[in-house]
């Protein structure tokens, strides 16, 4: 991990299986609320500005159930960090490209046991996180 971009964090809410809202301790009594997208974790967007795509209702229900399962997994994973005090998580943050206003991506680690949320999600859901990827890659 890159120690220059590591910060203590407190979870606020889980947006979906790949995005969480956090309060981040930047040091010197400075805090910032931010939305962090988990690196290497691809999940369905919960809000979209694009026109809705008409698809099979059963497929829509199946996808919604999968997303809820991932979100619940992240909720439970974060709940076990509760014994880590005011700042139970450590995050490593990076912003791809030069877009100042683009999303933050990062890795989330629990202080209590050193578990990494990104890794645990991939181990738990594997290919479900990347349904559109070519299997031969």
Coordinates of N, CA and C in Angstrom, one line a residue, residues 21-128:
X21 N -19.9 5.4 1.7 CA -19.7 6.8 2.1 C -18.9 6.7 3.4
X22 N -17.9 7.6 3.5 CA -17.0 7.6 4.7 C -16.7 9.0 5.2
X23 N -16.3 9.1 6.5 CA -15.7 10.3 7.0 C -14.2 9.9 7.1
X24 N -13.4 10.7 6.4 CA -12.0 10.4 6.4 C -11.2 11.4 7.2
X25 N -10.3 10.9 8.0 CA -9.4 11.7 8.9 C -8.2 12.1 8.1
X26 N -8.1 13.4 7.7 CA -6.9 13.8 6.8 C -5.8 14.2 7.7
X27 N -5.9 14.2 9.0 CA -4.8 14.7 9.9 C -5.0 16.1 10.3
X28 N -4.3 16.5 11.4 CA -4.4 17.9 11.9 C -5.8 18.3 12.1
X29 N -6.6 17.4 12.7 CA -8.0 17.7 13.0 C -8.9 18.1 11.8
X30 N -8.5 17.6 10.7 CA -9.3 17.8 9.4 C -10.0 16.6 9.0
X31 N -11.3 16.7 8.7 CA -12.1 15.5 8.3 C -12.8 15.9 7.0
X32 N -13.1 14.9 6.2 CA -13.8 15.1 5.0 C -14.7 13.9 4.7
X33 N -16.0 14.2 4.4 CA -16.9 13.1 4.0 C -16.7 12.9 2.5
X34 N -16.6 11.6 2.1 CA -16.4 11.3 0.7 C -17.0 10.0 0.3
X35 N -17.3 9.8 -0.9 CA -17.8 8.6 -1.5 C -16.6 7.8 -2.1
X36 N -16.4 6.6 -1.7 CA -15.3 5.8 -2.2 C -15.8 4.6 -3.0
X37 N -15.3 4.5 -4.2 CA -15.6 3.3 -5.1 C -14.5 2.3 -4.8
X38 N -14.9 1.1 -4.6 CA -13.9 0.1 -4.3 C -13.1 -0.3 -5.5
X39 N -11.8 -0.2 -5.5 CA -10.9 -0.6 -6.6 C -11.1 -2.1 -6.9
X40 N -11.1 -2.4 -8.2 CA -11.2 -3.8 -8.7 C -12.5 -4.5 -8.4
X41 N -13.5 -3.7 -8.0 CA -14.9 -4.2 -7.7 C -15.8 -3.5 -8.6
X42 N -16.5 -4.3 -9.5 CA -17.5 -3.7 -10.5 C -18.9 -4.1 -10.1
X43 N -19.7 -3.2 -9.8 CA -21.1 -3.5 -9.4 C -22.0 -2.6 -10.2
X44 N -23.3 -3.0 -10.3 CA -24.3 -2.2 -11.0 C -24.5 -0.9 -10.4
X45 N -24.6 0.2 -11.2 CA -25.0 1.5 -10.6 C -26.4 1.5 -10.1
X46 N -26.6 2.2 -9.0 CA -27.9 2.2 -8.4 C -28.7 3.4 -9.0
X47 N -28.0 4.4 -9.5 CA -28.7 5.5 -10.2 C -28.0 5.7 -11.5
X48 N -28.8 6.0 -12.5 CA -28.3 6.2 -13.8 C -29.0 7.4 -14.5
X49 N -28.2 8.1 -15.3 CA -28.8 9.2 -16.1 C -29.1 8.8 -17.5
X50 N -28.8 7.5 -17.8 CA -29.1 7.0 -19.2 C -30.5 6.5 -19.2
X51 N -31.0 6.4 -20.5 CA -32.4 5.9 -20.7 C -32.4 4.4 -20.2
X52 N -33.5 4.1 -19.5 CA -33.6 2.7 -19.0 C -33.6 1.7 -20.2
X53 N -32.9 0.6 -20.0 CA -32.9 -0.5 -21.0 C -34.0 -1.5 -20.7
X54 N -34.8 -1.8 -21.6 CA -35.9 -2.8 -21.4 C -35.3 -4.1 -21.4
X55 N -35.5 -4.9 -20.3 CA -35.0 -6.2 -20.3 C -36.0 -7.1 -19.6
X56 N -35.7 -8.4 -19.6 CA -36.5 -9.4 -19.0 C -36.8 -9.1 -17.6
X57 N -38.0 -9.1 -17.1 CA -38.3 -8.8 -15.7 C -37.7 -9.7 -14.7
X58 N -37.6 -11.0 -15.1 CA -36.9 -12.0 -14.2 C -35.4 -11.7 -14.1
X59 N -34.8 -11.2 -15.2 CA -33.4 -10.9 -15.1 C -33.2 -9.6 -14.2
X60 N -34.1 -8.7 -14.3 CA -34.0 -7.5 -13.5 C -34.1 -7.8 -12.0
X61 N -35.0 -8.7 -11.7 CA -35.2 -9.2 -10.3 C -33.9 -9.9 -9.8
X62 N -33.4 -10.8 -10.7 CA -32.2 -11.5 -10.3 C -31.0 -10.6 -10.1
X63 N -30.8 -9.5 -10.9 CA -29.8 -8.6 -10.7 C -30.0 -7.8 -9.5
X64 N -31.2 -7.4 -9.2 CA -31.5 -6.6 -8.0 C -31.2 -7.4 -6.7
X65 N -31.5 -8.7 -6.8 CA -31.2 -9.6 -5.6 C -29.7 -9.8 -5.4
X66 N -29.0 -9.9 -6.5 CA -27.5 -10.0 -6.4 C -26.9 -8.7 -5.8
X67 N -27.4 -7.6 -6.3 CA -26.8 -6.3 -5.7 C -27.1 -6.2 -4.3
X68 N -28.3 -6.6 -3.9 CA -28.7 -6.5 -2.4 C -27.8 -7.5 -1.6
X69 N -27.6 -8.6 -2.1 CA -26.7 -9.6 -1.5 C -25.3 -9.0 -1.3
X70 N -24.7 -8.3 -2.3 CA -23.4 -7.7 -2.2 C -23.4 -6.6 -1.2
X71 N -24.5 -5.8 -1.2 CA -24.6 -4.6 -0.3 C -24.7 -5.2 1.1
X72 N -25.5 -6.2 1.4 CA -25.6 -6.8 2.7 C -24.2 -7.3 3.2
X73 N -23.5 -8.0 2.3 CA -22.1 -8.5 2.6 C -21.3 -7.3 3.1
X74 N -21.3 -6.2 2.4 CA -20.4 -5.0 2.7 C -20.9 -4.5 4.1
X75 N -22.2 -4.4 4.3 CA -22.8 -3.9 5.6 C -22.3 -4.8 6.7
X76 N -22.3 -6.1 6.6 CA -21.9 -7.0 7.6 C -20.4 -6.9 7.8
X77 N -19.6 -6.8 6.7 CA -18.2 -6.7 6.8 C -17.8 -5.4 7.6
X78 N -18.4 -4.3 7.3 CA -18.1 -3.1 8.0 C -18.6 -3.2 9.5
X79 N -19.7 -3.8 9.8 CA -20.2 -3.9 11.1 C -19.2 -4.6 12.0
X80 N -18.4 -5.6 11.5 CA -17.4 -6.3 12.3 C -16.2 -5.4 12.6
X81 N -16.1 -4.3 12.0 CA -15.0 -3.3 12.2 C -15.4 -2.4 13.4
X82 N -16.6 -2.5 14.0 CA -17.0 -1.7 15.0 C -16.1 -1.6 16.2
X83 N -15.4 -2.7 16.5 CA -14.5 -2.7 17.7 C -13.2 -1.9 17.5
X84 N -13.1 -1.3 16.3 CA -11.8 -0.6 16.0 C -11.8 0.8 16.5
X85 N -12.7 1.2 17.3 CA -12.7 2.6 17.8 C -13.3 3.6 16.9
X86 N -13.0 4.9 17.1 CA -13.6 5.9 16.2 C -13.2 5.8 14.8
X87 N -12.1 5.3 14.5 CA -11.6 5.1 13.1 C -11.3 3.7 12.8
X88 N -12.3 2.8 12.6 CA -12.1 1.4 12.5 C -11.5 0.9 11.1
X89 N -11.4 1.8 10.2 CA -10.9 1.5 8.9 C -9.7 2.3 8.5
X90 N -8.9 1.7 7.6 CA -7.9 2.5 6.9 C -8.1 2.3 5.4
X91 N -8.1 3.5 4.7 CA -8.3 3.4 3.3 C -7.1 3.9 2.5
X92 N -6.8 3.3 1.4 CA -5.8 3.8 0.4 C -6.6 4.4 -0.8
X93 N -6.4 5.6 -1.0 CA -7.2 6.3 -2.1 C -6.4 6.7 -3.3
X94 N -7.0 6.5 -4.4 CA -6.3 7.0 -5.7 C -7.4 7.5 -6.6
X95 N -7.0 8.5 -7.4 CA -7.9 9.0 -8.5 C -7.3 8.8 -9.8
X96 N -7.9 8.0 -10.7 CA -7.4 7.7 -12.0 C -7.5 9.0 -12.9
X97 N -6.5 9.2 -13.6 CA -6.5 10.4 -14.5 C -6.3 11.7 -13.8
X98 N -6.6 12.8 -14.5 CA -6.4 14.1 -14.0 C -7.7 14.8 -13.6
X99 N -8.8 14.1 -13.6 CA -10.1 14.7 -13.3 C -10.2 15.1 -11.9
X100 N -10.1 16.3 -11.5 CA -10.2 16.8 -10.1 C -11.5 16.4 -9.5
X101 N -12.6 16.4 -10.3 CA -13.9 16.2 -9.8 C -14.5 14.8 -10.0
X102 N -13.6 13.9 -10.5 CA -14.0 12.5 -10.8 C -14.1 11.7 -9.5
X103 N -14.5 10.5 -9.5 CA -14.7 9.7 -8.3 C -13.4 9.3 -7.7
X104 N -13.4 9.0 -6.4 CA -12.3 8.5 -5.7 C -12.4 6.9 -5.7
X105 N -11.3 6.3 -5.9 CA -11.3 4.8 -5.9 C -10.3 4.4 -4.8
X106 N -10.5 3.2 -4.2 CA -9.6 2.9 -3.1 C -9.8 1.5 -2.6
X107 N -8.9 1.2 -1.6 CA -8.9 -0.1 -0.9 C -9.3 0.2 0.5
X108 N -10.1 -0.7 1.1 CA -10.6 -0.5 2.5 C -10.1 -1.7 3.3
X109 N -9.4 -1.4 4.4 CA -8.8 -2.4 5.3 C -9.4 -2.2 6.7
X110 N -9.8 -3.3 7.4 CA -10.2 -3.2 8.8 C -9.0 -3.2 9.7
X111 N -9.0 -2.3 10.7 CA -7.9 -2.2 11.6 C -7.9 -3.5 12.5
X112 N -9.1 -4.0 12.9 CA -9.1 -5.1 13.9 C -8.4 -6.3 13.5
X113 N -8.5 -6.7 12.2 CA -7.9 -7.9 11.7 C -7.1 -7.8 10.4
X114 N -7.0 -6.6 9.9 CA -6.2 -6.5 8.6 C -6.9 -7.0 7.4
X115 N -8.2 -7.4 7.5 CA -8.9 -7.9 6.3 C -9.1 -6.7 5.3
X116 N -9.1 -7.0 4.0 CA -9.3 -6.0 3.0 C -10.6 -6.3 2.3
X117 N -11.5 -5.3 2.4 CA -12.9 -5.5 1.8 C -12.8 -5.8 0.3
X118 N -12.0 -5.2 -0.4 CA -11.9 -5.5 -1.9 C -11.6 -6.9 -2.1
X119 N -10.7 -7.5 -1.4 CA -10.3 -8.9 -1.6 C -11.4 -9.8 -1.1
X120 N -12.0 -9.5 0.0 CA -13.1 -10.4 0.5 C -14.3 -10.4 -0.4
X121 N -14.6 -9.2 -1.1 CA -15.7 -9.2 -2.0 C -15.4 -10.1 -3.2
X122 N -14.2 -10.0 -3.7 CA -13.8 -10.8 -4.9 C -13.8 -12.2 -4.6
X123 N -13.3 -12.6 -3.4 CA -13.3 -14.0 -3.0 C -14.8 -14.5 -2.8
X124 N -15.6 -13.7 -2.3 CA -17.0 -14.1 -2.0 C -17.9 -14.2 -3.3
X125 N -17.7 -13.2 -4.2 CA -18.6 -13.1 -5.4 C -17.9 -13.4 -6.7
X126 N -16.6 -13.4 -6.8 CA -15.9 -13.7 -8.0 C -16.4 -13.2 -9.2
X127 N -16.8 -14.1 -10.2 CA -17.2 -13.7 -11.5 C -18.5 -12.9 -11.5
X128 N -19.3 -12.9 -10.4 CA -20.5 -12.1 -10.4 C -20.2 -10.6 -10.4

